[in-house]
Amino acid sequence: MKLMLGILKAFLKSRIRDKGALFWTLAFPIMFLVIFGLAFGGDSSSSVSTGAEEIRYAIYLSGEIDEETESNIIKASETMGLKPLLVYSLSDLGESVEKGYDGVEFGISLMDKEGLYEVKAYFNAGAMNKMQFYQSVVNNFVTEFRKTTAGFENIITVETVEREFTEQPVTNTGYILSGVIAVSISLSGIMALIISFGYYRKQDIIKRLIVTPMKGSQFLAADIINNLLVSIITIIIIMLFARLLFQVSFNINFLYFAITYFSSMFLMMGLGGLFLLLFREPNAAMNAANIFSTIMMFFAGVYFPLELMPKWLQRLGYILPMTYVAENIRFSLGQDYMQLSRFWTTNAVFILIAAVAIPLMGKTIFKLEQI
Amino acid sequence: MRNQLFKSLLISGLREKETIFWILLFPLILFTIMVLIFSNMTGEDLNFKMAVIDHSGDGMGSTIIHQVFEDISTTENPEDDPLYSIIDVKNKDQALVLLKEQHIDVIVEIPENFNQNFNKVVFFSKISSISTDNKPTIIVESVPMRNLSKLASDVMKQILAEVNLEAAKRMNISIPDATISTEMVGQTQDFNYADYFLAGILIMGFFSTGFLNMGINMTYFRRKGIFKRFACTPIKKSKLISATILSNLVFMVMSFVILLIYAKLFYHVTWAIFYPESILFILISAILSLSFGIFLGSVSKTPNGASGLANILFFPMQFLGGLYFPVFDLSPAVRWFVYINPITYLAAGMRQSMGLMDAPLPYYTLFLIPILWTAVLLLISVKIFKWDGGEIA
């Protein structure tokens, strides 16, 4: 035990002294959190789906549009929560949309061709990520305008109910940041054993340790504890940042979070260990793990919705472990609901994979060094 | 002598697996991922799962609604998924459990008085106006935090709005027809995600070379006393610097050529990257990234420190520089960074010059800001650069 504690102390000191490693474990996740929180989080809560926030758009009306139509446009806009900005030429319309003058987000031109309204929507190519949303707003606006013009009131009304299955209201930022925490856990887990075991092996440190009374399992245990400690400190700092910068207060279920944290870290360490076994050379293992992590980061549904992708890309997302880490983390931080049976099953699978992969890696590496 | 130096630096760089990975291979992986995601995020394979709870019994209103639901839950080709798949449920409680556990995306409920109110509206709306309370209502329940659920609810509302218009027509209410077309503004040719990301990833590859190779190598040379050792030889120190710059330029050219061949072969990008103005932006990108490298090599004391600083600078610069997603509509809290970031101007300028989209920035700033950054970085570097200060001092 004393031996293991000594190694653990050495591991921790070495981690603190290594600025590169410190960056990847501490600064990188925080930067990730700040950038994605500021860029995509916003302050919207679930109520945003009502589309009640006012959206400014530019509108150009051709000469034959009369005052009554103009007033119908204003009425339809009000109903839709839109704020029109009247422009007097098509070039002004294009410019307003392109430059975003007065907060204009898209544009509409309206022409009356003998009773048939020709509507043209103008979208800024630079805001391609919002195109689908604006297209849907324009479609709804045109429907509303046609009804207003006919003086027709809806026969069937639609009442929307927004359900939340979490104990506390979930915000966009909280939802995204819980995904960022999942990414951070996954990345630090997958690199953990590659960094220590791979490089210690390369520097013949493991070879030297073998001739001491220390057991391989003690070394492995100290390394794992070191990584778990560093990673949990990172997670706490990330959460504090999330709280300070974005006022996100996670509704943490500590038992579920602890289970998710340990199982995810073990799984990722195991996967990192498998990369090390597969490639032997730590740099090659690190590169392979980097490729794998990059693919996971983008296809795990944290930054881009998997559902909008084709089936084959969705399937890819569902075989990547980070997808499930993100699900479990969101659940344990009170950001989404999941079935308990699903939660326990995924965690059990994570532990099972880790229970095979980590000892296999440790034994193989020590065996290789004994030869 | 400079040739030999340059050659040895180039060969030693190529022997470094890290260099090969981050400068030559990683841009290809990122390019593939980005093009795959954005060009496929069309929602063509969307399939919403919906539970319908009908308390209304038989009647004209509910028959029309069920007809609409049947239309949207069937496809001509049985192998294709319909827009909505209807999941059978016994009651509302079961539907809510399914919604909670993500087995369905939306619940549509037709209340008990739906047919009664529908008939009233249809038969008496011309005689007297019907108050909102007595209108037939359909309840759509979703979980807005879940993308698919929110989308399922929004699309359902659009479908029901169309049902209203159709019903009005059948009631001989004259609803004006309208056609909707779209036009992209700030885009001068057919938009192509592969070209869009080619520009972004190309700049990323260049800056990776500057930040992660040049900057760290310079610090390493100083730290290990290589600069000092060269001082004892007839080789001028300036030749070492120029050979370092040249070898990094070659890495950039290699990164560019490999990425272009890959993108041309597999994603059929256009040759727009070779328009004269695009080439100018490529050159400015190369010079600026080398300036960042020299700056890093000047301010950092150790390769580890340089690596940390490089990542701290490069990471936000690439994400908030518009290399991967549009940045001009980001929240005001980060917009200031977008506007001081030289990568923003290079990416926007490159895409404008390739005819992909107009930059929402004054034309002169596209050149001026990166050039200003280059000048400032080089000035600082010249002022603080030291040949020694390493382990062998």
mmCIF file of C-alpha atoms in Angstrom, chain A residues 17-20 23-24 27-28 31-32 34-36 38-40 42 44-50 93-95 97-99 115-140 142-143 145-147 149-150 152-165 170-172 175 199 281 283-284 286-288 290-291 294-295 297-299 301 304-314 327 335-339, chain B residues 17-18 21-22 25-26 29-30 33-34 36-38 40-47 65 81 92 96 99-103 114 118 121-122 129-130 132 135-148 150-151 153-154 157-158 160-165 167-169 171 173-187 191 193 196-197 302 304-305 307-308 311-313 315-316 319-320 324-327 329-331 333-334 356-361:
data_model
loop_
_atom_site.group_PDB
_atom_site.id
_atom_site.type_symbol
_atom_site.label_atom_id
_atom_site.label_comp_id
_atom_site.label_asym_id
_atom_site.label_seq_id
_atom_site.Cartn_x
_atom_site.Cartn_y
_atom_site.Cartn_z
ATOM 1 C CA ARG A 17 4.993 19.465 -13.704
ATOM 2 C CA ASP A 18 4.067 18.461 -17.254
ATOM 3 C CA LYS A 19 2.556 21.635 -18.669
ATOM 4 C CA GLY A 20 1.512 19.952 -21.905
ATOM 5 C CA PHE A 23 -3.134 21.826 -20.694
ATOM 6 C CA TRP A 24 -4.903 18.831 -22.186
ATOM 7 C CA ALA A 27 -7.195 24.099 -19.861
ATOM 8 C CA PHE A 28 -8.487 22.262 -22.931
ATOM 9 C CA MET A 31 -11.706 26.257 -23.242
ATOM 10 C CA PHE A 32 -14.013 23.790 -24.907
ATOM 11 C CA VAL A 34 -16.307 28.357 -22.729
ATOM 12 C CA ILE A 35 -16.251 28.350 -26.535
ATOM 13 C CA PHE A 36 -19.185 26.020 -27.039
ATOM 14 C CA LEU A 38 -20.780 31.023 -25.463
ATOM 15 C CA ALA A 39 -21.186 30.082 -29.098
ATOM 16 C CA PHE A 40 -24.145 27.751 -28.953
ATOM 17 C CA GLY A 42 -27.377 31.228 -25.344
ATOM 18 C CA SER A 44 -32.656 30.042 -23.912
ATOM 19 C CA SER A 45 -34.507 27.571 -21.833
ATOM 20 C CA SER A 46 -36.894 24.982 -23.145
ATOM 21 C CA SER A 47 -39.491 27.657 -23.754
ATOM 22 C CA VAL A 48 -37.562 28.777 -26.814
ATOM 23 C CA SER A 49 -39.377 26.235 -28.927
ATOM 24 C CA THR A 50 -42.441 28.385 -28.889
ATOM 25 C CA LEU A 93 -33.412 43.683 -49.422
ATOM 26 C CA GLY A 94 -30.403 41.599 -50.454
ATOM 27 C CA GLU A 95 -28.017 43.975 -48.732
ATOM 28 C CA VAL A 97 -30.020 40.245 -45.345
ATOM 29 C CA GLU A 98 -26.371 39.909 -46.253
ATOM 30 C CA LYS A 99 -25.117 42.560 -43.851
ATOM 31 C CA GLY A 115 -54.291 37.068 -57.229
ATOM 32 C CA LEU A 116 -51.335 34.721 -56.914
ATOM 33 C CA TYR A 117 -48.781 35.852 -54.373
ATOM 34 C CA GLU A 118 -45.210 35.165 -55.354
ATOM 35 C CA VAL A 119 -43.119 35.000 -52.220
ATOM 36 C CA LYS A 120 -39.369 34.798 -52.392
ATOM 37 C CA ALA A 121 -37.362 34.135 -49.262
ATOM 38 C CA TYR A 122 -33.835 35.526 -49.054
ATOM 39 C CA PHE A 123 -31.386 33.749 -46.769
ATOM 40 C CA ASN A 124 -27.848 34.669 -45.921
ATOM 41 C CA ALA A 125 -25.395 32.030 -47.122
ATOM 42 C CA GLY A 126 -23.260 32.838 -44.069
ATOM 43 C CA ALA A 127 -25.988 31.623 -41.716
ATOM 44 C CA MET A 128 -26.390 28.223 -43.301
ATOM 45 C CA ASN A 129 -26.712 26.553 -39.901
ATOM 46 C CA LYS A 130 -30.029 28.379 -39.366
ATOM 47 C CA MET A 131 -31.409 27.896 -42.869
ATOM 48 C CA GLN A 132 -33.850 25.132 -41.959
ATOM 49 C CA PHE A 133 -35.252 27.170 -39.104
ATOM 50 C CA TYR A 134 -35.728 30.303 -41.251
ATOM 51 C CA GLN A 135 -37.312 28.256 -44.036
ATOM 52 C CA SER A 136 -39.851 26.916 -41.568
ATOM 53 C CA VAL A 137 -40.527 30.452 -40.256
ATOM 54 C CA VAL A 138 -41.143 31.698 -43.808
ATOM 55 C CA ASN A 139 -43.490 28.802 -44.588
ATOM 56 C CA ASN A 140 -45.492 29.453 -41.428
ATOM 57 C CA VAL A 142 -46.920 32.670 -45.635
ATOM 58 C CA THR A 143 -49.648 30.370 -44.308
ATOM 59 C CA PHE A 145 -50.555 35.755 -44.250
ATOM 60 C CA ARG A 146 -52.856 33.822 -46.588
ATOM 61 C CA LYS A 147 -55.287 33.170 -43.731
ATOM 62 C CA THR A 149 -55.811 37.999 -46.156
ATOM 63 C CA ALA A 150 -58.861 35.736 -46.492
ATOM 64 C CA PHE A 152 -60.086 33.163 -42.204
ATOM 65 C CA GLU A 153 -59.668 31.967 -38.680
ATOM 66 C CA ASN A 154 -58.283 28.529 -38.033
ATOM 67 C CA ILE A 155 -60.890 25.821 -37.910
ATOM 68 C CA ILE A 156 -58.628 23.528 -35.945
ATOM 69 C CA THR A 157 -56.386 25.080 -33.349
ATOM 70 C CA VAL A 158 -53.207 23.463 -32.120
ATOM 71 C CA GLU A 159 -52.307 23.534 -28.469
ATOM 72 C CA THR A 160 -48.704 22.701 -27.770
ATOM 73 C CA VAL A 161 -47.589 21.188 -24.501
ATOM 74 C CA GLU A 162 -43.891 21.183 -23.704
ATOM 75 C CA ARG A 163 -42.997 18.295 -21.470
ATOM 76 C CA GLU A 164 -40.008 18.126 -19.219
ATOM 77 C CA PHE A 165 -39.112 14.902 -17.527
ATOM 78 C CA VAL A 170 -33.286 22.288 -18.529
ATOM 79 C CA THR A 171 -31.544 25.079 -20.421
ATOM 80 C CA ASN A 172 -29.853 24.891 -23.807
ATOM 81 C CA TYR A 175 -27.756 20.527 -22.084
ATOM 82 C CA TYR A 199 5.706 6.648 -22.607
ATOM 83 C CA GLU A 281 4.473 2.611 -30.179
ATOM 84 C CA ASN A 283 2.922 7.986 -30.593
ATOM 85 C CA ALA A 284 1.089 5.721 -33.023
ATOM 86 C CA MET A 286 -1.887 8.374 -29.407
ATOM 87 C CA ASN A 287 -2.557 9.266 -33.053
ATOM 88 C CA ALA A 288 -5.003 6.399 -33.464
ATOM 89 C CA ASN A 290 -6.859 11.015 -31.510
ATOM 90 C CA ILE A 291 -8.542 9.939 -34.745
ATOM 91 C CA THR A 294 -12.261 13.179 -33.150
ATOM 92 C CA ILE A 295 -14.748 10.875 -34.858
ATOM 93 C CA MET A 297 -16.639 13.987 -30.707
ATOM 94 C CA PHE A 298 -18.444 14.862 -33.916
ATOM 95 C CA PHE A 299 -20.694 11.847 -34.282
ATOM 96 C CA GLY A 301 -24.646 13.816 -30.952
ATOM 97 C CA PHE A 304 -24.539 18.059 -34.117
ATOM 98 C CA PRO A 305 -27.911 16.331 -33.889
ATOM 99 C CA LEU A 306 -27.506 12.740 -35.000
ATOM 100 C CA GLU A 307 -31.165 12.587 -35.991
ATOM 101 C CA LEU A 308 -30.715 14.937 -38.934
ATOM 102 C CA MET A 309 -28.075 12.726 -40.496
ATOM 103 C CA PRO A 310 -28.651 9.822 -42.844
ATOM 104 C CA LYS A 311 -29.330 6.416 -41.328
ATOM 105 C CA TRP A 312 -25.818 5.075 -41.915
ATOM 106 C CA LEU A 313 -24.245 8.005 -40.079
ATOM 107 C CA GLN A 314 -26.773 7.611 -37.272
ATOM 108 C CA GLU A 327 -26.513 10.079 -22.530
ATOM 109 C CA GLN A 335 -30.412 17.279 -18.109
ATOM 110 C CA ASP A 336 -32.455 14.481 -19.638
ATOM 111 C CA TYR A 337 -34.350 11.406 -18.660
ATOM 112 C CA MET A 338 -33.359 7.863 -19.479
ATOM 113 C CA GLN A 339 -34.687 4.495 -18.502
ATOM 114 C CA LYS B 17 5.029 10.866 -36.557
ATOM 115 C CA GLU B 18 3.350 13.713 -34.704
ATOM 116 C CA PHE B 21 -0.308 13.135 -38.195
ATOM 117 C CA TRP B 22 -1.264 16.697 -37.247
ATOM 118 C CA LEU B 25 -3.226 13.363 -41.936
ATOM 119 C CA PHE B 26 -5.473 15.156 -39.440
ATOM 120 C CA ILE B 29 -9.820 13.320 -41.325
ATOM 121 C CA LEU B 30 -11.386 16.589 -40.213
ATOM 122 C CA ILE B 33 -15.943 14.446 -41.014
ATOM 123 C CA MET B 34 -17.079 18.013 -41.661
ATOM 124 C CA LEU B 36 -19.966 14.189 -44.163
ATOM 125 C CA ILE B 37 -21.828 15.941 -41.359
ATOM 126 C CA PHE B 38 -22.848 19.165 -43.068
ATOM 127 C CA ASN B 40 -25.722 15.045 -44.994
ATOM 128 C CA MET B 41 -27.524 17.045 -42.318
ATOM 129 C CA THR B 42 -30.525 17.411 -44.595
ATOM 130 C CA GLY B 43 -33.026 15.512 -42.510
ATOM 131 C CA GLU B 44 -33.983 13.392 -45.535
ATOM 132 C CA ASP B 45 -34.016 10.237 -43.414
ATOM 133 C CA LEU B 46 -36.142 11.810 -40.717
ATOM 134 C CA ASN B 47 -38.608 9.437 -39.154
ATOM 135 C CA ILE B 65 -57.287 14.139 -39.179
ATOM 136 C CA ASP B 81 -39.440 5.061 -43.621
ATOM 137 C CA LYS B 92 -52.243 8.803 -22.390
ATOM 138 C CA LEU B 96 -46.262 9.757 -21.681
ATOM 139 C CA LEU B 99 -42.281 9.927 -24.598
ATOM 140 C CA LYS B 100 -40.297 10.092 -21.370
ATOM 141 C CA GLU B 101 -38.254 7.032 -22.293
ATOM 142 C CA GLN B 102 -37.615 8.371 -25.814
ATOM 143 C CA HIS B 103 -39.502 5.583 -27.589
ATOM 144 C CA PHE B 114 -63.213 17.574 -31.051
ATOM 145 C CA PHE B 118 -65.529 20.713 -35.531
ATOM 146 C CA VAL B 121 -67.330 25.448 -36.748
ATOM 147 C CA VAL B 122 -68.041 23.924 -40.135
ATOM 148 C CA SER B 129 -68.144 33.808 -35.261
ATOM 149 C CA ILE B 130 -66.961 30.931 -33.115
ATOM 150 C CA THR B 132 -61.627 30.247 -29.530
ATOM 151 C CA LYS B 135 -62.896 25.563 -31.625
ATOM 152 C CA PRO B 136 -61.747 22.007 -32.190
ATOM 153 C CA THR B 137 -58.309 21.687 -30.704
ATOM 154 C CA ILE B 138 -55.554 19.187 -31.227
ATOM 155 C CA ILE B 139 -52.971 18.856 -28.485
ATOM 156 C CA VAL B 140 -49.355 18.263 -29.541
ATOM 157 C CA GLU B 141 -46.972 17.273 -26.761
ATOM 158 C CA SER B 142 -43.199 17.164 -27.147
ATOM 159 C CA VAL B 143 -39.929 17.480 -25.246
ATOM 160 C CA PRO B 144 -38.330 20.647 -26.634
ATOM 161 C CA MET B 145 -34.812 19.864 -25.387
ATOM 162 C CA ARG B 146 -34.679 16.816 -27.618
ATOM 163 C CA ASN B 147 -33.961 17.780 -31.227
ATOM 164 C CA LEU B 148 -36.115 15.122 -32.799
ATOM 165 C CA LYS B 150 -39.002 19.502 -31.096
ATOM 166 C CA LEU B 151 -38.762 18.975 -34.841
ATOM 167 C CA SER B 153 -43.813 18.954 -32.995
ATOM 168 C CA ASP B 154 -42.896 21.834 -35.358
ATOM 169 C CA LYS B 157 -47.949 22.129 -36.465
ATOM 170 C CA GLN B 158 -47.115 22.956 -40.089
ATOM 171 C CA LEU B 160 -52.117 20.944 -39.214
ATOM 172 C CA ALA B 161 -51.861 24.523 -40.533
ATOM 173 C CA GLU B 162 -52.084 23.104 -44.052
ATOM 174 C CA VAL B 163 -55.095 21.028 -42.974
ATOM 175 C CA ASN B 164 -56.784 24.261 -41.930
ATOM 176 C CA LEU B 165 -56.186 25.829 -45.326
ATOM 177 C CA ALA B 167 -60.579 22.710 -44.921
ATOM 178 C CA ALA B 168 -61.180 26.402 -45.686
ATOM 179 C CA LYS B 169 -61.041 25.698 -49.405
ATOM 180 C CA MET B 171 -65.826 25.394 -47.161
ATOM 181 C CA ILE B 173 -63.656 30.254 -48.388
ATOM 182 C CA SER B 174 -61.373 31.926 -50.879
ATOM 183 C CA ILE B 175 -57.807 31.630 -49.677
ATOM 184 C CA PRO B 176 -55.262 33.363 -51.897
ATOM 185 C CA ASP B 177 -52.662 31.040 -53.395
ATOM 186 C CA ALA B 178 -48.999 31.671 -52.885
ATOM 187 C CA THR B 179 -45.790 30.234 -54.254
ATOM 188 C CA ILE B 180 -42.598 30.239 -52.231
ATOM 189 C CA SER B 181 -39.134 30.254 -53.744
ATOM 190 C CA THR B 182 -35.794 30.891 -52.100
ATOM 191 C CA GLU B 183 -32.636 32.743 -52.970
ATOM 192 C CA MET B 184 -29.295 32.719 -51.222
ATOM 193 C CA VAL B 185 -27.710 36.072 -50.606
ATOM 194 C CA GLY B 186 -23.957 36.538 -50.378
ATOM 195 C CA GLN B 187 -23.222 33.510 -52.474
ATOM 196 C CA PHE B 191 -22.786 26.407 -52.768
ATOM 197 C CA TYR B 193 -19.783 22.144 -48.688
ATOM 198 C CA TYR B 196 -16.409 25.552 -48.138
ATOM 199 C CA PHE B 197 -14.524 23.168 -45.876
ATOM 200 C CA THR B 302 10.294 25.626 -23.088
ATOM 201 C CA ASN B 304 6.113 22.377 -23.292
ATOM 202 C CA GLY B 305 5.273 25.996 -22.596
ATOM 203 C CA SER B 307 2.861 23.736 -26.844
ATOM 204 C CA GLY B 308 0.517 24.977 -24.105
ATOM 205 C CA ASN B 311 -3.017 25.328 -28.044
ATOM 206 C CA ILE B 312 -4.485 28.117 -25.925
ATOM 207 C CA LEU B 313 -4.207 30.511 -28.883
ATOM 208 C CA PHE B 315 -7.909 26.372 -30.344
ATOM 209 C CA PRO B 316 -10.255 29.380 -29.913
ATOM 210 C CA PHE B 319 -13.236 27.528 -33.691
ATOM 211 C CA LEU B 320 -14.131 31.208 -33.533
ATOM 212 C CA TYR B 324 -15.903 25.090 -39.416
ATOM 213 C CA PHE B 325 -19.149 26.968 -38.858
ATOM 214 C CA PRO B 326 -20.457 30.505 -39.444
ATOM 215 C CA VAL B 327 -19.369 32.867 -36.696
ATOM 216 C CA ASP B 329 -24.149 35.471 -35.832
ATOM 217 C CA LEU B 330 -22.625 34.202 -32.605
ATOM 218 C CA SER B 331 -23.564 35.742 -29.274
ATOM 219 C CA ALA B 333 -20.064 37.702 -25.720
ATOM 220 C CA VAL B 334 -17.768 36.044 -28.253
ATOM 221 C CA LEU B 356 -18.594 30.628 -52.344
ATOM 222 C CA MET B 357 -20.024 33.455 -50.258
ATOM 223 C CA ASP B 358 -19.490 37.138 -49.786
ATOM 224 C CA ALA B 359 -17.639 38.180 -46.667
ATOM 225 C CA PRO B 360 -19.815 40.332 -44.399
ATOM 226 C CA LEU B 361 -16.768 42.513 -43.736
#
